[in-house]
XYZ file of C-alpha atoms in Angstrom:
532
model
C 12.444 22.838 -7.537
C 9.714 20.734 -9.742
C 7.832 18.289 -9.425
C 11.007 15.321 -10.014
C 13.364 17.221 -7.463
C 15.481 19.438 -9.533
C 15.875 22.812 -9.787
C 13.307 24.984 -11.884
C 13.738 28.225 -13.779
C 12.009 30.688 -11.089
C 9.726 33.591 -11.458
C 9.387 35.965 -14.572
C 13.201 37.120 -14.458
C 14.536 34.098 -15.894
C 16.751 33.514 -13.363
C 17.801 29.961 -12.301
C 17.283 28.638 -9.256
C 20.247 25.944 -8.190
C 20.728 23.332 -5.810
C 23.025 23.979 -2.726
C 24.995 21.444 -0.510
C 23.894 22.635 2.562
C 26.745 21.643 6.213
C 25.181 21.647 9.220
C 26.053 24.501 12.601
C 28.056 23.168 15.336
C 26.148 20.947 16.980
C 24.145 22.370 20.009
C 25.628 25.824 19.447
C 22.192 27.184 19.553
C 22.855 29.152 16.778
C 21.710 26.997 13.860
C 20.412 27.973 10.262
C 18.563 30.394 9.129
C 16.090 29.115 6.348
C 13.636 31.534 4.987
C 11.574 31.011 1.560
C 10.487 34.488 -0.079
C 8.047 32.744 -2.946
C 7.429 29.375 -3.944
C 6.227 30.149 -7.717
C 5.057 26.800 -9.347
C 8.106 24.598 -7.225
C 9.063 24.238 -4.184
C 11.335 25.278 -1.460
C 13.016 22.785 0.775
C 16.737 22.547 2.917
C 18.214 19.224 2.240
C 21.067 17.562 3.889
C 21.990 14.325 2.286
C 23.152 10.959 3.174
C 23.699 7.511 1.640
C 21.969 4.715 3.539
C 21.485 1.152 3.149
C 17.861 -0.108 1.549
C 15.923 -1.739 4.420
C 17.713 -0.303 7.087
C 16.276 1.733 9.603
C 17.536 5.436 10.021
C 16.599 7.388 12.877
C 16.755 11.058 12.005
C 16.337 14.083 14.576
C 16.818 17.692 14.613
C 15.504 21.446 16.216
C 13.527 23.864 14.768
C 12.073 27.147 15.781
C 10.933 30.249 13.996
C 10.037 33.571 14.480
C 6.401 33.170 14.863
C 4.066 30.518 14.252
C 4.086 28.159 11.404
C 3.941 24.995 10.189
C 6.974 22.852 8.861
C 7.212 19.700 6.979
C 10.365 17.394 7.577
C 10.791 13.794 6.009
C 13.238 11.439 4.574
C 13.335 10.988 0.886
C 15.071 9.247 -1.500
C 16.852 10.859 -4.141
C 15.859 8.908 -7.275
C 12.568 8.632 -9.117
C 10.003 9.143 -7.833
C 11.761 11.644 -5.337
C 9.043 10.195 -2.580
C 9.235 10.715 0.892
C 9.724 7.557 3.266
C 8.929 9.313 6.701
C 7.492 12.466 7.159
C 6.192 14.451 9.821
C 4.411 18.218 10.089
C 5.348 20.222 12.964
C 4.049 23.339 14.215
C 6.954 25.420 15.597
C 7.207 28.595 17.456
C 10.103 30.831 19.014
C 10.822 28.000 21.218
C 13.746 25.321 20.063
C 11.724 22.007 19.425
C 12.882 19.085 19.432
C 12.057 16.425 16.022
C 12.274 13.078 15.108
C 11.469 10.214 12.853
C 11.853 7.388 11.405
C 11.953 5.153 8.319
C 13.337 2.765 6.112
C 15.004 3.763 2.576
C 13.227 1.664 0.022
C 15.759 1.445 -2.658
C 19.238 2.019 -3.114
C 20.447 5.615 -3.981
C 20.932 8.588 -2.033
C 18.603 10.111 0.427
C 17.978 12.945 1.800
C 16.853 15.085 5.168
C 14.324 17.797 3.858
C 13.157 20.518 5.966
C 10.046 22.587 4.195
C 8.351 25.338 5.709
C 4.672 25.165 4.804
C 4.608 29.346 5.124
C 6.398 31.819 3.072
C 7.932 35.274 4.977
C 8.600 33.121 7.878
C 12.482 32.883 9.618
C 12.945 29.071 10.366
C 16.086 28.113 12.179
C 17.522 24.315 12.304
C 20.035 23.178 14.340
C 21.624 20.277 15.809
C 20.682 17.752 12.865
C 21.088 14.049 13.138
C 20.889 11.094 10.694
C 22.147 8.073 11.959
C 21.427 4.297 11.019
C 19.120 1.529 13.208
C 18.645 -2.080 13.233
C 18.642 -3.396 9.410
C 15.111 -5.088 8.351
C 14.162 -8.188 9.891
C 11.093 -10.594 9.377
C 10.110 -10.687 13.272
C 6.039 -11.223 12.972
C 4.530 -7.981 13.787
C 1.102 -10.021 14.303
C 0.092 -12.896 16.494
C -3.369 -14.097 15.299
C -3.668 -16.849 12.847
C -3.922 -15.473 8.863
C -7.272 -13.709 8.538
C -9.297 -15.220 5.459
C -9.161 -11.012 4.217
C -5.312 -12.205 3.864
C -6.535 -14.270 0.721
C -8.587 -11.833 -1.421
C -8.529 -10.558 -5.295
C -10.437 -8.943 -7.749
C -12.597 -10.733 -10.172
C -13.405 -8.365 -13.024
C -14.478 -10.730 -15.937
C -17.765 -12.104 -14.482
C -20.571 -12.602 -17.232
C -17.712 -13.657 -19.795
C -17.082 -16.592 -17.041
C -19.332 -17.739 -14.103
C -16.494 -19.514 -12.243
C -15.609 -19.460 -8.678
C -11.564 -20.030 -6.916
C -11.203 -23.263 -5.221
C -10.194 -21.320 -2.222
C -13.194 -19.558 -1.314
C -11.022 -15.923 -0.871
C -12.052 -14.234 2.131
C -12.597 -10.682 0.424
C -13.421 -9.624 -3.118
C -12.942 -6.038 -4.397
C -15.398 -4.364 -6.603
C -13.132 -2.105 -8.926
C -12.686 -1.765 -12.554
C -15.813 -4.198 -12.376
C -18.241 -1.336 -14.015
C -20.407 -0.997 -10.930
C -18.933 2.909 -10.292
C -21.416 5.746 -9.254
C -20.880 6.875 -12.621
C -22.322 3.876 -13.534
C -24.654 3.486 -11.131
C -26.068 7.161 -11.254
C -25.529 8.467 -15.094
C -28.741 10.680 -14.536
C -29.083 13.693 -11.979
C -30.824 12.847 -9.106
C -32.701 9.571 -10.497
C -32.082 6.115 -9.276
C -33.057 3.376 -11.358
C -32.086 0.306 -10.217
C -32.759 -1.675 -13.023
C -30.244 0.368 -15.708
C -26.881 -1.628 -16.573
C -24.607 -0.420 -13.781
C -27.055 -1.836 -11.031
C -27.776 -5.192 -13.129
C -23.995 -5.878 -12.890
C -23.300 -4.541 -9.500
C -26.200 -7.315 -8.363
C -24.635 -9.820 -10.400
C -21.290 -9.762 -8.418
C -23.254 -9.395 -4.976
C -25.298 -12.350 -6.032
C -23.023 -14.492 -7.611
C -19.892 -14.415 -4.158
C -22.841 -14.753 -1.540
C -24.031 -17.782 -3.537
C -20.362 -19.583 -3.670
C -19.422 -18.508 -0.178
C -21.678 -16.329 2.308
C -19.100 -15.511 4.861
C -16.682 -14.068 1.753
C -16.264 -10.184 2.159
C -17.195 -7.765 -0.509
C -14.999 -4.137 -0.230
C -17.046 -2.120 -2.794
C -15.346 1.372 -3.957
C -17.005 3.893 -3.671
C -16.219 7.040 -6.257
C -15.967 8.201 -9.426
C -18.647 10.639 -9.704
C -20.786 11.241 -12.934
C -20.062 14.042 -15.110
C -23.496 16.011 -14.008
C -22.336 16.224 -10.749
C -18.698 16.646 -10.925
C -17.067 19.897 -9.326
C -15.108 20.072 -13.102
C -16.904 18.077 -15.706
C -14.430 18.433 -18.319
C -11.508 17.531 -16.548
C -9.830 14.281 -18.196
C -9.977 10.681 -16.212
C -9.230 7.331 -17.288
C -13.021 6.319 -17.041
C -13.981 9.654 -18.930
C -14.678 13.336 -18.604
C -15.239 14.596 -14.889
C -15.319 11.593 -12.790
C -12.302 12.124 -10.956
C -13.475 15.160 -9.493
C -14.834 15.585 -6.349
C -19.193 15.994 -6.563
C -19.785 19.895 -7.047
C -22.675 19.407 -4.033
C -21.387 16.906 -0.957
C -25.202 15.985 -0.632
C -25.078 14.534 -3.855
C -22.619 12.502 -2.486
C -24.096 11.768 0.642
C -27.142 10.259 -1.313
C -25.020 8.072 -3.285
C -23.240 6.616 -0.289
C -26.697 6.183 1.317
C -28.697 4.728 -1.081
C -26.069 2.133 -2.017
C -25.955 1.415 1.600
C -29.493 0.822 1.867
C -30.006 -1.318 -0.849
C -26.858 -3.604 0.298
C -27.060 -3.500 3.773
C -26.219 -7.130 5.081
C -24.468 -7.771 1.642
C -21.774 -5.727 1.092
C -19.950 -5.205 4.407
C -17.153 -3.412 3.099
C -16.430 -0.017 1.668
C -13.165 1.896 0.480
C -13.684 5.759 0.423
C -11.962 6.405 -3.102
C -9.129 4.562 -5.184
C -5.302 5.839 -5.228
C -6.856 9.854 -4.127
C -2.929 10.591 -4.596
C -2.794 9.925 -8.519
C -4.848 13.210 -9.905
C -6.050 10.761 -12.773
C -8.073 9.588 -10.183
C -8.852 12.434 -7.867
C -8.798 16.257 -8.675
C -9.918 17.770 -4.702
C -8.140 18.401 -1.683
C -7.056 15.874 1.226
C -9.646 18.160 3.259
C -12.577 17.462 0.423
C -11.860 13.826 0.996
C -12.100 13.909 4.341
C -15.226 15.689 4.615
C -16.617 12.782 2.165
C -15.288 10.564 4.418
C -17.190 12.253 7.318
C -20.180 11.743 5.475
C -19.676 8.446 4.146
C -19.367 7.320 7.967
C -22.244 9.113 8.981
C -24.365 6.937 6.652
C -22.516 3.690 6.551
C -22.908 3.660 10.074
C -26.351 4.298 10.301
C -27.446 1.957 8.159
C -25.621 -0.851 9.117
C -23.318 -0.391 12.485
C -21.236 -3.140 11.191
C -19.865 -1.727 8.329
C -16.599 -1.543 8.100
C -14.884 1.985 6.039
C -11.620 1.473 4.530
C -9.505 4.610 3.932
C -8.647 5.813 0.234
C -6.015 3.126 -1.260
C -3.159 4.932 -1.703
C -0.407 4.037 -4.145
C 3.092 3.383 -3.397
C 4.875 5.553 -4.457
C 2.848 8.761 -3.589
C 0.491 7.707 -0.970
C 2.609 8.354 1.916
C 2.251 11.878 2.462
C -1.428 11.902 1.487
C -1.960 9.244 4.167
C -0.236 11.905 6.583
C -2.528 15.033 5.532
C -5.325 13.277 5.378
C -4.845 11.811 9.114
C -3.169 15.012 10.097
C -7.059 16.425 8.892
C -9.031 13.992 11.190
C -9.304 10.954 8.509
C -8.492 9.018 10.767
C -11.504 9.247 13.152
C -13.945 7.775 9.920
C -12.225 4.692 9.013
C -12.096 1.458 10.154
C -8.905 0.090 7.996
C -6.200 1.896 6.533
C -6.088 1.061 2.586
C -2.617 0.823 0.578
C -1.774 -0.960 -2.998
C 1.814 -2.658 -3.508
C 2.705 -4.547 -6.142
C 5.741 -6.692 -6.737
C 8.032 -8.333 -8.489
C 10.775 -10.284 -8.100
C 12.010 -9.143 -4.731
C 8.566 -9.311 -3.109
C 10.510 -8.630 0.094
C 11.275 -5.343 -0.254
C 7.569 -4.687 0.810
C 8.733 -4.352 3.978
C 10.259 -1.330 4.174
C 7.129 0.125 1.916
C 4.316 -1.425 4.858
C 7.300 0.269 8.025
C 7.217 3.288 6.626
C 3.057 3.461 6.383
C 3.127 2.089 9.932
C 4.885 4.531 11.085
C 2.688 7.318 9.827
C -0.176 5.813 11.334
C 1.817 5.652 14.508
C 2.243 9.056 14.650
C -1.306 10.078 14.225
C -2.497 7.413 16.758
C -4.303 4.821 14.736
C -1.876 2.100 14.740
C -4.585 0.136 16.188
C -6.331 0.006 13.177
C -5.813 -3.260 10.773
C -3.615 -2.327 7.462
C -4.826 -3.671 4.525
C -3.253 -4.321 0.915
C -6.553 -3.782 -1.507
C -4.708 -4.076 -4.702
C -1.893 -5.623 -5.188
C -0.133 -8.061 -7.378
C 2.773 -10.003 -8.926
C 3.848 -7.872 -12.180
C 6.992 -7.944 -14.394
C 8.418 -5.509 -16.245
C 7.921 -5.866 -20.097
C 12.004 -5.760 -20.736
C 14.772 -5.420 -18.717
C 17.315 -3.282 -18.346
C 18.859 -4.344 -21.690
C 16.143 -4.038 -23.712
C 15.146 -7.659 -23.507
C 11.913 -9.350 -23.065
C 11.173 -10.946 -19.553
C 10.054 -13.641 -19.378
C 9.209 -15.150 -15.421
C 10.494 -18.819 -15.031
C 7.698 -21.402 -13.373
C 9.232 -21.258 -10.228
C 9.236 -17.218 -10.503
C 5.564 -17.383 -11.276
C 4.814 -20.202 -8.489
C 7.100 -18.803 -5.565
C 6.583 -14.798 -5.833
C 3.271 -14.098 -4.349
C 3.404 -16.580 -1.318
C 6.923 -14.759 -0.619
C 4.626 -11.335 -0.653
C 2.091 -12.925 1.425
C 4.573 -14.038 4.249
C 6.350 -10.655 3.866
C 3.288 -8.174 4.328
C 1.563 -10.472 6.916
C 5.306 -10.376 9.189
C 4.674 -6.459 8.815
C 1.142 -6.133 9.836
C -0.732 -6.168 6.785
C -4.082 -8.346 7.639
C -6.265 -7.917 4.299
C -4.899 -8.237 0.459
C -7.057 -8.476 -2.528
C -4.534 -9.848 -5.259
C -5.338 -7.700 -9.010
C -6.500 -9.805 -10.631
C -8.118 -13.563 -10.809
C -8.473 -13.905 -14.495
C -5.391 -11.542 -15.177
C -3.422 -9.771 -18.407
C 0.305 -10.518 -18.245
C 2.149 -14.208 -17.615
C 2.645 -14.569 -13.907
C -0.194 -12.200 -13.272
C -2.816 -14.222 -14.465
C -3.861 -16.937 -12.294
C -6.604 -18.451 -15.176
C -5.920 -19.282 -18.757
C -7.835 -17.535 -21.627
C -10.515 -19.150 -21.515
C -11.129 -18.942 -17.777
C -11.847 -22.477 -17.314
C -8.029 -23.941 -16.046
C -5.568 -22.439 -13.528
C -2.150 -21.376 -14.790
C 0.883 -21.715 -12.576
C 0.429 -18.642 -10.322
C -3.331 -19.732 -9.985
C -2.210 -23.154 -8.613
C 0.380 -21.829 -6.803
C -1.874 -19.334 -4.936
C -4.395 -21.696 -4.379
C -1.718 -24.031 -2.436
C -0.376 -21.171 -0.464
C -3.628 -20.211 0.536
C -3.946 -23.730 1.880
C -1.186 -23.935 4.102
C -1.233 -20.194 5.064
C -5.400 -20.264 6.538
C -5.634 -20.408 10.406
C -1.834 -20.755 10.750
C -0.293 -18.184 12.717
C 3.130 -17.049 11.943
C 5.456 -17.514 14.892
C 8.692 -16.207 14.131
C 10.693 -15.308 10.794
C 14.229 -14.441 10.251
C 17.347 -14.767 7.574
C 20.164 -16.726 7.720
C 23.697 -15.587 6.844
C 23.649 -17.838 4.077
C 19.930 -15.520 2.795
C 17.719 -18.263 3.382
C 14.297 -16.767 4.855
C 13.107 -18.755 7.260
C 9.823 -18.649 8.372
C 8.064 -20.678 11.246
C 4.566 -21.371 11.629
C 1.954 -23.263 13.822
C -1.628 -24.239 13.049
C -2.817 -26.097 16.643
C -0.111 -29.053 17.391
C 1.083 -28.496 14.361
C 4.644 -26.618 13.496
C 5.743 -26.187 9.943
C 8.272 -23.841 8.541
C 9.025 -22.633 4.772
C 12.175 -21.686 3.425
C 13.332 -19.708 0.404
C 16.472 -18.757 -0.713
C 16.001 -14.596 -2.427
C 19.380 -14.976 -4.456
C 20.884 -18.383 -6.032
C 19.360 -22.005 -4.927
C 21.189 -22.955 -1.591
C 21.931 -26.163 -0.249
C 21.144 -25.766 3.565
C 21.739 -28.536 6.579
C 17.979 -28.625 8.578
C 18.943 -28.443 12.411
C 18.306 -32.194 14.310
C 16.133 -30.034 17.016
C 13.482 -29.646 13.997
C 13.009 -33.121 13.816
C 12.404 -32.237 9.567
C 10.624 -35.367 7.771
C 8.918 -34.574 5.177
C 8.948 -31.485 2.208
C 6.316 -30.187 0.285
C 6.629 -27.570 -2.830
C 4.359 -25.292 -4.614
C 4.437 -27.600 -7.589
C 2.068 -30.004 -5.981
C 5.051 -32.461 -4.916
C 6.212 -33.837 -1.743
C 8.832 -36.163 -0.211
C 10.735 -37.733 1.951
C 13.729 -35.932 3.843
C 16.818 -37.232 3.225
C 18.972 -38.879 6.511
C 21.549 -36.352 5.905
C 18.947 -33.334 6.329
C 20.202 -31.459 3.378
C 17.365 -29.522 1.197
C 18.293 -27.221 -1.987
C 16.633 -24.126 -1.337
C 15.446 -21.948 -4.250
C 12.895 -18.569 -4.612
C 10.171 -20.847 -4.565
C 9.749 -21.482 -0.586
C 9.264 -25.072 0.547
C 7.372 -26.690 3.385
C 9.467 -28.192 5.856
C 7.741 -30.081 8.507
């Protein structure tokens, strides 16, 4: 099959490959199926056994493999439509001995799915039996984490500094350096020279300067990567920042003096460090999970040792693709040289549906054994489509623009995520932008962000769930204090406030507040409410 999951012409014979509907044996005969790939070509080989789930739901999925002799197979849940990515996934190594599989994961759109089974080896006899796909609890909004909301929870990238000097209201708790001109290709343009006075180094200084001037105790999370063409493993490969950069370095030491000088020069400053951005797109990475995790190795060894309280952030991984290169690169020992695990999700207008996005990653990191680790969003955003389905323009209503993000914020801190970095401050697109043009006003997602981030610091989330009616309900505590917010994901709902919460007063994202009525009835729309 290619790359989008059909199938592909195979070979030089010009015959066609085609897709089978594959039934499973009896179940526990023992007997099973006998699945044995000959030659992969430029595709694929994989045994799929589909099924139709329910988006957000958990399915539960188990099976048996052997094969005649050692090997390695992969076996995940994916969904059928673009972009064919997997939502759980696990790599076995099997043996002449039945073994018993299982996993895990939530769909995370509607559509078929599938069960794939893909031996890693060609020439090898793999035999399935006894095959399983059968449906959990649907998703709920249960708080995953106790603490209050971290002050990484309120980040975002500023990326205009020097045509604005300006600083959020909020102080955020972490600022990302990307797309900010401070790369190692910036930084290094000349083999094996530093000079720290050249452009890259005057900006890079002018961010560190200009955050630890407005607020110290901030968190800078610089990214480290995209090496210069001199010592790129394939200078003329294409990249969006130019020839070679997204490349591995032909010489790791190269790389190892990058990470150390930068280190050196910012230890005490710049506490933070992601290893690479989205490693899964090859616009931005041409080398192996194995490369990266030898760079990783490396990076440790010298973040560490300059400063013990660094803290490494994996590669951010994207969505739709970063799933499975999150599960070869812990499957390669990642894991033991990072401190966070790094993802990017964006949304839109069912910010929700992050949910079953941040399960899914949990549950890879489960498997490897580094579900300790925090979970961080570093890029991330509210973005619209230019046109809809029809063709038209879309255009986000105020309360779209006002209501989205804190809806993502309460949604990825239920599932675990402690660190986002929203892309970014001063913006491109309406509802993405949080400043105006001319950088000196905030526009309604600005204001509305600002306000969430005021009600959301040192609260703690205490439980979360959603009524028949689909009003999210969300209850919170900051010392004495209890507060809850409501949102309704669908049409504005007129909802009757239970006597035990005592409700008095309502506050909105627009800046207003009231009085509850006697009655306790409150029309509940996508832009949540404080009820307290």
């Amino acid at each position: 099959m290619n790359a989008w999951g059909n199938a592909r012409y195979a070979h030089d014979d010009g015959d066609r490959t085609r897709a089978e509907t594959v039934g499973t044996a009896p179940q526990g005969t023992g007997r099973g199926q006998r699945f044995h790939v000959i030659d992969r070509a430029q595709g694929d080989a994989q045994l799929a056994y589909a099924f139709s789930p329910e988006r957000g739901r958990l399915y539960r999925a188990s099976l048996k493999l052997r094969a005649d002799r050692p090997a390695r197979v992969e076996v995940m849940l994916r969904r059928e439509g673009p972009p064919y990515d997997p939502y759980a996934l696990a790599t076995v190594q099997v043996g002449p001995q039945w073994q018993q599989v299982q996993l895990e994961g939530r769909p995370i759109s509607e559509g078929g799915s599938s069960l794939r089974i893909a031996p890693l080896e060609t020439g090898v006899d793999v035999w399935i039996d006894d095959v399983r796909v059968e449906p959990g609890p649907p998703q709920d909004f249960r708080p995953v984490l106790e603490q209050p909301f971290a002050p990484e929870m309120f980040g975002l990238h500023l990326m205009r500094l020097g045509m604005h000097m300006n600083w959020p209201q909020f102080d955020p708790g972490l600022v990302r350096l990307w797309d900010t001109r401070t790369m190692w290709k910036d930084l290094q343009p000349e083999p094996h020279r530093w000079d720290f006075s050249n452009t890259g180094f005057r900006r890079l200084d002018l961010y560190v300067d200009h955050i630890r001037k407005h607020s110290p105790a901030t968190r800078i999370l610089y990214v480290l990567g995209q090496t210069p063409q001199w010592a790129s493993s394939a200078p003329q490969s294409h990249s969006p920042y130019g020839e070679g950069h997204a490349a591995p370095p032909r010489d790791l030491e190269d790389w190892r003096d990058y990470v150390r000088t930068l280190a050196r020069r910012y230890a005490g400053r710049i506490t933070h460090w992601e290893l690479w951005n989205e490693p899964d797109y090859r616009i931005f990475y041409l080398g192996s999970v194995e490369t990266m995790v030898e760079m990783a190795r490396i990076a440790h060894e010298e973040l560490k040792a300059a400063d013990p309280r660094n803290t490494i952030v994996s590669p951010g991984l994207t969505a739709s693709q970063g799933l499975r290169w999150l599960d070869r690169f812990l499957a390669a020992g990642g894991g033991r040289y990072v401190d966070v695990i790094g993802f990017h999700w964006y949304y839109s207008f069912h910010p929700e549906g992050l949910a079953a996005f941040i399960d899914n990653v949990r549950g890879v990191m489960r498997a490897h054994g580094v579900d300790h680790k925090p979970l961080w969003n570093t890029e991330g955003a509210l973005g619209f489509p230019a046109k809809d389905q029809d063709g038209e323009p879309v255009h986000p209503t105020l309360a779209q623009q006002r209501g989205l993000t804190l809806r993502a914020l309460l949604t990825m801190w239920s599932r675990g995520v402690s660190g986002f970095a929203y892309y970014f401050w001063e913006g491109r697109l309406p509802g993405e932008k949080m400043l105006t043009n001319d950088f000196k006003h905030y526009t309604e997602s600005g204001r509305a962000y600002l306000r969430a981030a005021g009600w959301l610091k040192d609260a703690r989330m205490v439980d979360g769930y959603r009524t028949p009616q689909g009003v999210h309900v969300v209850r919170m505590e900051r010392g004495a204090r209890t507060f809850r917010f409501l949102w309704s994901a669908a049409e504005p709902v007129t909802v009757r406030l239970p006597e035990a919460w005592q409700a008095r007063r309502i506050a909105r994202l627009d800046g207003s507040t009231g009085e509850i009525s006697t009655d306790q009835r409150v029309v509940v729309t996508g832009a949540p409410v404080l009820i307290e």
